[in-house]
Coordinates of C-alpha atoms and ligand atoms in Angstrom, one line a residue:
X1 CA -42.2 -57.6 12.7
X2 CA -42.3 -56.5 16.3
X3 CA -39.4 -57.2 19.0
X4 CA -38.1 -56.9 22.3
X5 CA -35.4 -54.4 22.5
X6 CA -34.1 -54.9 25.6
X7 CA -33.9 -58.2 27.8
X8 CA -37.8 -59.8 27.4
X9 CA -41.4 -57.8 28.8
X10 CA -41.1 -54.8 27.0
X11 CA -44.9 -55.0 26.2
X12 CA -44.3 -57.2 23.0
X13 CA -47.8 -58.9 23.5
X14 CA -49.7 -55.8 23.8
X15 CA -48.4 -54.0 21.2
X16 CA -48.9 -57.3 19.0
X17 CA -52.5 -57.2 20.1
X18 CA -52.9 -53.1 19.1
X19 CA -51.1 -54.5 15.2
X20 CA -53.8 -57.4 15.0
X21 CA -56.3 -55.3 13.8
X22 CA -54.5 -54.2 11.1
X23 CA -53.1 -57.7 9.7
X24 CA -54.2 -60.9 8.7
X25 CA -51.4 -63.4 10.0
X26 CA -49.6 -62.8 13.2
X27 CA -47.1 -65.6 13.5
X28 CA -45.0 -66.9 16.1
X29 CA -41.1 -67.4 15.2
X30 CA -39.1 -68.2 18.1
X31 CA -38.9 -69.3 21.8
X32 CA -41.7 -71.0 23.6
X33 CA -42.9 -71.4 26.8
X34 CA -40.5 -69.4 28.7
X35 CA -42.4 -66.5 27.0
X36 CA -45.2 -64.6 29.0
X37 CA -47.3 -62.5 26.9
X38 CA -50.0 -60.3 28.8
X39 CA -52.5 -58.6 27.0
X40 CA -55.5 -56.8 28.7
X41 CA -59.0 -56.1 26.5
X42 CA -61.9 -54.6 28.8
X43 CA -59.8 -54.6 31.7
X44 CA -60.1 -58.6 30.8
X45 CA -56.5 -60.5 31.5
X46 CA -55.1 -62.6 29.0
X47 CA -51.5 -64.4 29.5
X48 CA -50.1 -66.5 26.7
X49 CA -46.7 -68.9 26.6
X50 CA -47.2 -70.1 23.2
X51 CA -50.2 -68.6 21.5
X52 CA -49.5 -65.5 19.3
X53 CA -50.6 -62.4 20.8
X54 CA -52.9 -62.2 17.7
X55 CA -55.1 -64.9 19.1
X56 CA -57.9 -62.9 20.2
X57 CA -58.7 -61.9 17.2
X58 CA -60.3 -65.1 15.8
X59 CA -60.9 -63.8 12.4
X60 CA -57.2 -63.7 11.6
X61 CA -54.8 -66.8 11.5
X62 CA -52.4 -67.4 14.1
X63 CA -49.3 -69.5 13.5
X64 CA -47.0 -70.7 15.8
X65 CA -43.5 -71.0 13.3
X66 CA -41.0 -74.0 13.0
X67 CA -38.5 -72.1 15.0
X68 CA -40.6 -72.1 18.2
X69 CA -40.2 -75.2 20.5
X70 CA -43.6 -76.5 21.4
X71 CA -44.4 -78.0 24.6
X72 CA -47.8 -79.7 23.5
X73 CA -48.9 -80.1 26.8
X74 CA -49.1 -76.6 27.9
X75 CA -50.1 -75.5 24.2
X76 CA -53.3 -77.7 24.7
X77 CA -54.0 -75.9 28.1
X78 CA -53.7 -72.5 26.7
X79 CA -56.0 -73.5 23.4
X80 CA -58.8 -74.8 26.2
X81 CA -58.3 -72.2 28.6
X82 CA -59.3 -69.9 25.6
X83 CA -62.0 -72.7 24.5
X84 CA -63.7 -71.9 28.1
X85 CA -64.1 -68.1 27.3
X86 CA -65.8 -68.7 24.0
X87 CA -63.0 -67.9 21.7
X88 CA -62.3 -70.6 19.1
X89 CA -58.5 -70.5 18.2
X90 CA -57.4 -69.7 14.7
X91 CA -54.4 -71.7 14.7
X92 CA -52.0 -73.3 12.8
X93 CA -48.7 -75.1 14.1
X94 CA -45.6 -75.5 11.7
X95 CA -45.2 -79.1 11.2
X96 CA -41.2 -78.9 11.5
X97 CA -41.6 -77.4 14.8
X98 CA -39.5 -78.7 17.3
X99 CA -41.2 -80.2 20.5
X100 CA -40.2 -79.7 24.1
X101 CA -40.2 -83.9 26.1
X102 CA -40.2 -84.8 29.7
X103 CA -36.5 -85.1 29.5
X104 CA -36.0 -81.7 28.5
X105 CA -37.3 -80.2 31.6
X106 CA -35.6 -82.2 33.5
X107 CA -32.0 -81.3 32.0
X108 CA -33.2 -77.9 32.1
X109 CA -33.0 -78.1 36.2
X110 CA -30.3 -80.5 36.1
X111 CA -28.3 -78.5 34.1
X112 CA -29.0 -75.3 36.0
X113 CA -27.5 -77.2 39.6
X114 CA -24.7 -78.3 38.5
X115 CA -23.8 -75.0 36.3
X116 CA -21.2 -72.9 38.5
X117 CA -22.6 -69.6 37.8
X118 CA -26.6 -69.8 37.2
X119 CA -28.8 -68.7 34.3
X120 CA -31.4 -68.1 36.0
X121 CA -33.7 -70.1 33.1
X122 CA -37.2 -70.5 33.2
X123 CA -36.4 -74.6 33.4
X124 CA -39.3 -74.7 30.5
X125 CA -36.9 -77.1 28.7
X126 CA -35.8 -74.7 26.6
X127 CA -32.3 -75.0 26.4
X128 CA -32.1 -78.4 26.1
X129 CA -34.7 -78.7 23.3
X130 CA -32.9 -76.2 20.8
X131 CA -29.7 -78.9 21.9
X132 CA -31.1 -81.3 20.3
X133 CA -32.7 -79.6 17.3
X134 CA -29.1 -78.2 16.3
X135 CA -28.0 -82.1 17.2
X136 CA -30.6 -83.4 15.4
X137 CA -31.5 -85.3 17.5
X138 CA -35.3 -83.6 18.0
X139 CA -38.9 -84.3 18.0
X140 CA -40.8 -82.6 15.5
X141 CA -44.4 -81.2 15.6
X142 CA -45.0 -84.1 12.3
X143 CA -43.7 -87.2 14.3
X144 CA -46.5 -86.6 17.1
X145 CA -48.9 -88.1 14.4
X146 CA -46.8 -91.1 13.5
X147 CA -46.8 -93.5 15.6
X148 CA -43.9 -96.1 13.9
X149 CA -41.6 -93.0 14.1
X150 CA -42.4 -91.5 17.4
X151 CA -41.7 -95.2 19.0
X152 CA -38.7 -95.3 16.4
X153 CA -37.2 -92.1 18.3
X154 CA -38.0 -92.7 21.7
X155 CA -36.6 -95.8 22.0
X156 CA -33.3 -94.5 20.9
X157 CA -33.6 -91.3 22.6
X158 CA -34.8 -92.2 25.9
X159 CA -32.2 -94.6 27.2
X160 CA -29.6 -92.2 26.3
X161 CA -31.5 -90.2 28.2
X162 CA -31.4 -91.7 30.9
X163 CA -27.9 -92.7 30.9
X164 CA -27.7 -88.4 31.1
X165 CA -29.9 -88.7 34.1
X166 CA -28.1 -91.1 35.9
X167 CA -24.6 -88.9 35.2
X168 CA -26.5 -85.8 36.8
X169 CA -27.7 -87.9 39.8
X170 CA -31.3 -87.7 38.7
X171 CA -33.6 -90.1 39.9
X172 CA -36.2 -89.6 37.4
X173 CA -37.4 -93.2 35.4
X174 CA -38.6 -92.2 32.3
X175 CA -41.2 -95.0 30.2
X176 CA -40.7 -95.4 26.6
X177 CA -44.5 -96.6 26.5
X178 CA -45.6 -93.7 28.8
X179 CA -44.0 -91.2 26.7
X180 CA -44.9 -92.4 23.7
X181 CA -48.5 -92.8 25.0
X182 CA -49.0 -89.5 26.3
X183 CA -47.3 -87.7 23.1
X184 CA -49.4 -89.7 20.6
X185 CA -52.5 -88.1 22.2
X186 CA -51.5 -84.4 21.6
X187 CA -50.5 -85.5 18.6
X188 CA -54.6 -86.4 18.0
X189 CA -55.5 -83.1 19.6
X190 CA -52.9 -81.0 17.8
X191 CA -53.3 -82.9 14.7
X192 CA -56.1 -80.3 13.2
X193 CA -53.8 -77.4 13.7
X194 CA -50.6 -78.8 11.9
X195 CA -49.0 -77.8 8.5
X196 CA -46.8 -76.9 6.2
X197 CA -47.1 -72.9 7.4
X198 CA -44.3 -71.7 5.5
X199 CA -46.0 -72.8 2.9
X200 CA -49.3 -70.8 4.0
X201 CA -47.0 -67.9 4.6
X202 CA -45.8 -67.3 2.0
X203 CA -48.8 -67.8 0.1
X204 CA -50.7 -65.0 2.1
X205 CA -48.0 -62.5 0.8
X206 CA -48.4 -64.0 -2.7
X207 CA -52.3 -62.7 -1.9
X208 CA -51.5 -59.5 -1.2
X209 CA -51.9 -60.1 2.9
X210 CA -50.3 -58.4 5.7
X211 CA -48.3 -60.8 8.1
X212 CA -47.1 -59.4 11.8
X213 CA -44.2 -61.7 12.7
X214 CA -44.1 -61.2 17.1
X215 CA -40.6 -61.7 18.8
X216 CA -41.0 -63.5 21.6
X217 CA -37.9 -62.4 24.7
X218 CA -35.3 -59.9 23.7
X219 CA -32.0 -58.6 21.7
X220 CA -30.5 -59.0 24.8
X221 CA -31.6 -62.7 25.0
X222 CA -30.8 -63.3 21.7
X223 CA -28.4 -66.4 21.6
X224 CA -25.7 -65.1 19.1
X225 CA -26.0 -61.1 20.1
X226 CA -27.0 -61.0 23.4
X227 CA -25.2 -61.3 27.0
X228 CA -24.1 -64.7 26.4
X229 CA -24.5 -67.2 28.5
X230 CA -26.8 -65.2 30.1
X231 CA -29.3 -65.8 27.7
X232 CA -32.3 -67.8 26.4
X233 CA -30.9 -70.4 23.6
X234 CA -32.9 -68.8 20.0
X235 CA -32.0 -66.0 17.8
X236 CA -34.8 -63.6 18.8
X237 CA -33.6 -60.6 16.2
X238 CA -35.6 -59.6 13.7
X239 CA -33.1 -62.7 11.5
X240 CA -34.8 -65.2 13.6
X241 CA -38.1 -63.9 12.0
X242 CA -37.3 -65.2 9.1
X243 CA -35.5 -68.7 9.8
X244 CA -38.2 -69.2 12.6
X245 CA -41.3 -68.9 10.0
X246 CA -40.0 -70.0 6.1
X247 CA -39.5 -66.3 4.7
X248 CA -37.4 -64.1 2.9
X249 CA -35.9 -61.2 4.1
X250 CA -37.2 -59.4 1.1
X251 CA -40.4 -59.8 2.6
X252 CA -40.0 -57.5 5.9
X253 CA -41.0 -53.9 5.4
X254 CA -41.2 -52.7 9.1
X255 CA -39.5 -53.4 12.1
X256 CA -40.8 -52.2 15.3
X257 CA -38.5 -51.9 18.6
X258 CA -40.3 -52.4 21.2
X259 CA -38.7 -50.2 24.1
X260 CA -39.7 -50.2 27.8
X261 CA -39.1 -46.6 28.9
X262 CA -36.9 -47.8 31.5
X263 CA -34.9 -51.3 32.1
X264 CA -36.1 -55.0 33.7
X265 CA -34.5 -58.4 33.6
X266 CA -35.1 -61.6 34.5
X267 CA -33.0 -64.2 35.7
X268 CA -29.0 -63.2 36.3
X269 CA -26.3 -61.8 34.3
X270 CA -25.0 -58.1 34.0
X271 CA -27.9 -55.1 33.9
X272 CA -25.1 -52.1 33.9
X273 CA -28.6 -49.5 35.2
X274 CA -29.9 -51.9 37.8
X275 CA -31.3 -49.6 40.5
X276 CA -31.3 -51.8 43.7
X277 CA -32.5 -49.3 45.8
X278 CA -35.7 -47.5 47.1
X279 CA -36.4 -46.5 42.8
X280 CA -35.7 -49.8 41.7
X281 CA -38.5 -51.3 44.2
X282 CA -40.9 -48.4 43.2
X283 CA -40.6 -48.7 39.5
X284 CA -40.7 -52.4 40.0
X285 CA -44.6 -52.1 42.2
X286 CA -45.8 -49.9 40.4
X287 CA -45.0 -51.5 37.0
X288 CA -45.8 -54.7 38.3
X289 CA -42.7 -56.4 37.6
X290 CA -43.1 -59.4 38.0
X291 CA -42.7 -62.4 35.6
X292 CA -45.8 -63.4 34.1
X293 CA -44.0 -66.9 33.2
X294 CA -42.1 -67.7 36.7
X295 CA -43.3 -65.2 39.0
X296 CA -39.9 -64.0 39.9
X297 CA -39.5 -60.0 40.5
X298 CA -38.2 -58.3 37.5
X299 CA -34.7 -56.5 38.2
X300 CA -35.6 -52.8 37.5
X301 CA -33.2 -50.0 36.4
X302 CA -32.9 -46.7 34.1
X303 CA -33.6 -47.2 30.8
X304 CA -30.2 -48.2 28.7
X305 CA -29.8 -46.4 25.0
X306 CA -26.4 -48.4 24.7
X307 CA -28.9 -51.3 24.8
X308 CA -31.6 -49.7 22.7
X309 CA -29.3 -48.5 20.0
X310 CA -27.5 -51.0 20.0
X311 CA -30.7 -53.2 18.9
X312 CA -31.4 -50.4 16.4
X313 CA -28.3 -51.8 15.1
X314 CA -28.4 -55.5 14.9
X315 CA -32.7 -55.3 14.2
X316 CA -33.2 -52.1 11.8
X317 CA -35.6 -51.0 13.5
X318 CA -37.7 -48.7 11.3
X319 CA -39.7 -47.4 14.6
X320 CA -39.9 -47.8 17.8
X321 CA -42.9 -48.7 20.6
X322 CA -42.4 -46.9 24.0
X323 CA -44.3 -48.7 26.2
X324 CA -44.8 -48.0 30.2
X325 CA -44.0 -44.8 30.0
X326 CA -46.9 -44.2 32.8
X327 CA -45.2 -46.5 35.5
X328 CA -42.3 -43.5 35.9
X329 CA -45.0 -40.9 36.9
X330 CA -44.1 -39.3 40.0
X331 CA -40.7 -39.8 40.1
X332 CA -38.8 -36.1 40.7
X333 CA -35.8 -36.8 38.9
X334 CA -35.5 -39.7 35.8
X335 CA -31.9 -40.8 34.0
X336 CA -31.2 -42.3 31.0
X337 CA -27.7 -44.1 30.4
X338 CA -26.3 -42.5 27.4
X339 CA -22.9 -44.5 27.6
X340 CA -20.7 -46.8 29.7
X341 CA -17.6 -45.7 31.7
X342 CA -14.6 -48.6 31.2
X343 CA -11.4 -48.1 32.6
X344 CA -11.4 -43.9 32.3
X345 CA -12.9 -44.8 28.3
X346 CA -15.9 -44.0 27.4
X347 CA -17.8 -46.0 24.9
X348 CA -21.4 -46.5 23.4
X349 CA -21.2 -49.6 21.4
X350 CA -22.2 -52.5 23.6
X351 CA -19.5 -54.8 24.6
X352 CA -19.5 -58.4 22.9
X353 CA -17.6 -59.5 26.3
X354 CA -19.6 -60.2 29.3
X355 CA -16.3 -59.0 31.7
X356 CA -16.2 -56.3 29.8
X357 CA -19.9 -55.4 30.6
X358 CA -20.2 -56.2 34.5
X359 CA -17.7 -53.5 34.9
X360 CA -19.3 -50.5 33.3
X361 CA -20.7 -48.0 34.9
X362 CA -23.9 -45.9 33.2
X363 CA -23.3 -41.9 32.5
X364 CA -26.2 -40.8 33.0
X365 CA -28.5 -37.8 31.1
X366 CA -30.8 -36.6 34.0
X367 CA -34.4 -35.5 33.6
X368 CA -36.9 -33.7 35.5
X369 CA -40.2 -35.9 36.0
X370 CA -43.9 -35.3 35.6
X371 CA -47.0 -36.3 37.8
X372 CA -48.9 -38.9 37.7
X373 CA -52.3 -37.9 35.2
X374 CA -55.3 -39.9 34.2
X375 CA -53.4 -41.4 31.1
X376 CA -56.7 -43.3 29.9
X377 CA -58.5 -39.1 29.4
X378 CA -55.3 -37.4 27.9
X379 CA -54.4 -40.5 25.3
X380 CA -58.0 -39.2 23.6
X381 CA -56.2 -36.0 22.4
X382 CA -53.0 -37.1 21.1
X383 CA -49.4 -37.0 21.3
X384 CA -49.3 -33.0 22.0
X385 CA -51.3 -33.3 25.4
X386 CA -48.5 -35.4 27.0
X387 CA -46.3 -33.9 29.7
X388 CA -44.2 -31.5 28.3
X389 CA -40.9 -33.5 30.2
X390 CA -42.6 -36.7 29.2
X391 CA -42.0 -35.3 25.6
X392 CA -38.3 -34.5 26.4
X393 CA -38.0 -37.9 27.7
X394 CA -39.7 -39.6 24.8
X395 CA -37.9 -36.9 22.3
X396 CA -34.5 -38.1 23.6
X397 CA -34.8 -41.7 22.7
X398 CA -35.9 -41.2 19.4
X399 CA -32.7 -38.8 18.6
X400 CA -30.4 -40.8 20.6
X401 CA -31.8 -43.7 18.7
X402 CA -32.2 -42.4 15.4
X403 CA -35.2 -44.3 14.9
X404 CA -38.6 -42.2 14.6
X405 CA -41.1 -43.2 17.9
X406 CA -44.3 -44.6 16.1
X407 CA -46.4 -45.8 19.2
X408 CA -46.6 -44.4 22.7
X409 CA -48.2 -46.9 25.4
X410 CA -49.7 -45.1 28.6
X411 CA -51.5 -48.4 30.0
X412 CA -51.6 -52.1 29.3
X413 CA -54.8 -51.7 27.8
X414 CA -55.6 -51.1 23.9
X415 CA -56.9 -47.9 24.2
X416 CA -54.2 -46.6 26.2
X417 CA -52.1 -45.9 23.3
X418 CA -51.0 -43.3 21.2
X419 CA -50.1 -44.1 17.3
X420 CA -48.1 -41.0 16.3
X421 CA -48.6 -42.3 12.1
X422 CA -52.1 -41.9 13.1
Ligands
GDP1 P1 -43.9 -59.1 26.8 O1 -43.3 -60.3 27.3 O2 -43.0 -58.2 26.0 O3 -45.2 -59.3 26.0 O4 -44.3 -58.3 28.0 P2 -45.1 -58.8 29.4 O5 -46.5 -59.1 29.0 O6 -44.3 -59.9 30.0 O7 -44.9 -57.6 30.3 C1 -45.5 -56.4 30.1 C2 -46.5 -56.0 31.2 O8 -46.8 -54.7 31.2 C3 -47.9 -56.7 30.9 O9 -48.4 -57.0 32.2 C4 -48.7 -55.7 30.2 O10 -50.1 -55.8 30.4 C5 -48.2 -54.4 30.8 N1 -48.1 -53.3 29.9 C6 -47.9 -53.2 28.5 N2 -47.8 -52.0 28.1 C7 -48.0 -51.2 29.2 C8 -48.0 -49.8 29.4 O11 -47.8 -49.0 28.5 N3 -48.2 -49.3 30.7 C9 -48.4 -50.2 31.7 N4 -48.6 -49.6 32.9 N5 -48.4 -51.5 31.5 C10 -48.2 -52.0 30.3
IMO2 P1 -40.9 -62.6 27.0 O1 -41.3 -63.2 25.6 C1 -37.8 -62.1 30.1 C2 -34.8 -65.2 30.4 C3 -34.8 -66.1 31.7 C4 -33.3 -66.4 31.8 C5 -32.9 -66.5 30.4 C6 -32.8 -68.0 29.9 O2 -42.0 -62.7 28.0 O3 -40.2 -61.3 26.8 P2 -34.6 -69.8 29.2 O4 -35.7 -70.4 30.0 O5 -35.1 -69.1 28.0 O6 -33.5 -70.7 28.9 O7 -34.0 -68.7 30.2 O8 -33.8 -65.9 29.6 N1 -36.1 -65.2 29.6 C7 -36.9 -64.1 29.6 N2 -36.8 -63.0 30.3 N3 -38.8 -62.3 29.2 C8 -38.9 -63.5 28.5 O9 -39.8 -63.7 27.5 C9 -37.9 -64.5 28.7 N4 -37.7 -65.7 28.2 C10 -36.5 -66.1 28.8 O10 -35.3 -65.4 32.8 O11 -32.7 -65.3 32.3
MG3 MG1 -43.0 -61.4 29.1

């Protein structure tokens, strides 16, 4: 299982891509659209919403798992925008799935006008599509290929709807036929790729297979654990894997953190190491921080170990992926935030309460920096020819952690990594 650590775009889809090689399922579990996965091959671009990271690897099957919300249009977009290049996707979509509608989208914005304080969502529909799954009141991946119980939905769903509209001054006319119309015809283009994949998941372990389950955002977007309400609306811990896809626990042998070497976030809520000065703009230029999915700039700060070992905690991580290590070249003088100040206390266990959290202030453990190398050369020979303060750097998040540091990333490219279990 491989996920986000910290608040979303730690390198998830690029260190899902370097694990392809060695599995046979990669599936999907959680979130949807608001995700943006980029992966470089051959100095080749790739950015995925919904496709597994694993997709370009056509010999192995890629799922997308029931508790991902599927926008069908945009799913369809990404399968033909892969078509063009040549690459057939290996894909399966869980038939319990939950779909993302016109209406969603709209709430999504709606919602996000009239909320007092903003989220700062990616208005992908996201939010209000897990509503109605946990209201039951959803669209599932299964009803886009019946046409009596598609209809049967919509024309309950939609004039309540659009009762909600009116309420939130929308102007938006939504048509029962329309909908209905349009949804029925990605069910006939999805229809190939749908199934029962808990079912196919479980029987690959039954054969002996591996399976790489990829966390889409972070632990700090997670719904239950994260900085609530300032988060995206699924459980994206390393629990979520195994709701969002049909497995057991039991079935999980390794858990990899994936840890940016310093801090982003997207969107508002607290970010105790934000750095909204001349470092905070450098870090975010040169690490290009800027949301694959929306565009926005990424807020940039000093990496957080109250964050990261705090997912240790809720995730288990059994190691941990430092990725864009590279993008802090140069800089004289790095800092880590080894705990929060609150009130004159000092404490490292990340506050439940939001309140709590916007008035901590980081104490920091300073570093000296290293310069800027030809990463691509020195990743060739190994973890010893890195920076000896690179080392101290890396070396300080794994004991702060606890967790051993399996995986070093020096560049968004596959061969720009460094597998320390060789
Ligand atoms: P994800 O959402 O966790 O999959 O991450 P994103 O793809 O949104 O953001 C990570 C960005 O950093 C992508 O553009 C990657 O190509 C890039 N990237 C990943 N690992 C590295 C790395 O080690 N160094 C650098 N410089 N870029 C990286
Ligand atoms: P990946 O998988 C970073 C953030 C949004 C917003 C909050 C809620 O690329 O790491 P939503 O649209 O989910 O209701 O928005 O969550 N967010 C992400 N931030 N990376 C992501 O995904 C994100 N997905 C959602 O910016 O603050
Ligand atoms: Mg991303």
């Amino acid at each position: 299982m491989i996920l986000g650590s910290q608040w979303g775009d730690e390198g998830k889809g690029k260190i899902t891509d370097y694990f392809t090689e060695k599995s046979d399922m990669i599936v999907r579990f959680q979130g949807g659209t608001n995700a943006g996965h980029t992966i470089v091959v051959k100095n080749e671009k790739f950015k995925f919403h919904l496709l597994p990271s694993g997709i370009l690897h056509p010999e192995k099957k890629s799922i997308i798992g029931n508790g991902v919300v599927v926008d069908p249009k945009i799913l369809i977009q990404e399968i033909e925008g892969l078509e063009k290049k040549g690459i057939q996707p290996n894909l399966l979509i869980s038939e319990r799935a939950n779909v993302i509608m016109p209406y969603h989208k709209i709430m999504d914005s709606a919602e996000e006008k009239i909320r007092g304080k903003k989220i700062g969502t990616t208005k992908r529909g996201i939010g209000p599509c897990y509503s109605d799954k946990i209201s039951r009141g959803g669209i599932r991946m299964m009803d886009l290929t019946d046409e009596k119980i598609l209809k049967e939905k919509l024309d309950n769903i939609i004039p309540v709807k659009q009762k909600i509209f009116q309420a939130f001054g929308e102007e938006t006319i939504l048509s029962t036929n329309e909908t209905l119309k349009e949804y029925l015809e990605y069910g006939k283009k999805l229809g190939k790729y749908i199934a029962d994949t808990s079912l196919i998941i479980n029987q690959a372990f039954d054969n002996g297979k591996n399976v790489l389950l990829e966390g889409a955002q972070g632990t700090q977007l997670d719904v239950d654990h994260g900085t609530y309400p300032y988060t995206t609306s699924s459980n994206t811990i390393a629990g979520g894997g195994c709701t969002g896809s049909g497995i057991s626990p039991l079935k999980i042998k390794n858990i990899i953190g994936v840890v940016k070497a310093y801090t982003t976030r997207v969107g508002e809520g607290p970010m105790p190491t934000e750095l909204e000065d001349k470092t905070g703009k450098q870090i975010r230029d040169k690490g290009s921080e800027y949301g694959t999915t929306t565009g926005r700039p990424r807020r940039c700060g000093w990496l957080d170990m109250v964050v990261v070992n705090y997912a240790c905690r809720i995730n288990g991580f059994t190691s941990l992926a430092v990725t864009k290590i590279d993008v802090l070249s140069g800089l004289e003088k790095l800092k880590i935030c080894k705990a929060y100040k609150y009130n004159n206390e000092i404490i490292t266990n990340f506050p439940a309460d939001i309140r709590i959290l916007e008035k901590c202030v980081p104490v920091y453990e300073e570093f000296d920096g290293w310069e800027e190398k030809n990463w691509k050369e020195i990743v060739k020979s190994g973890y010893d020819a890195l920076p000896e303060n690179m080392k101290k750097y890396l070396e300080y998040i794994s004991s702060s952690s606890k967790v051993p540091t399996g995986i070093v990333s020096l560049g968004p490219g596959r061969e720009e990594t460094i597998n320390l279990k060789g």
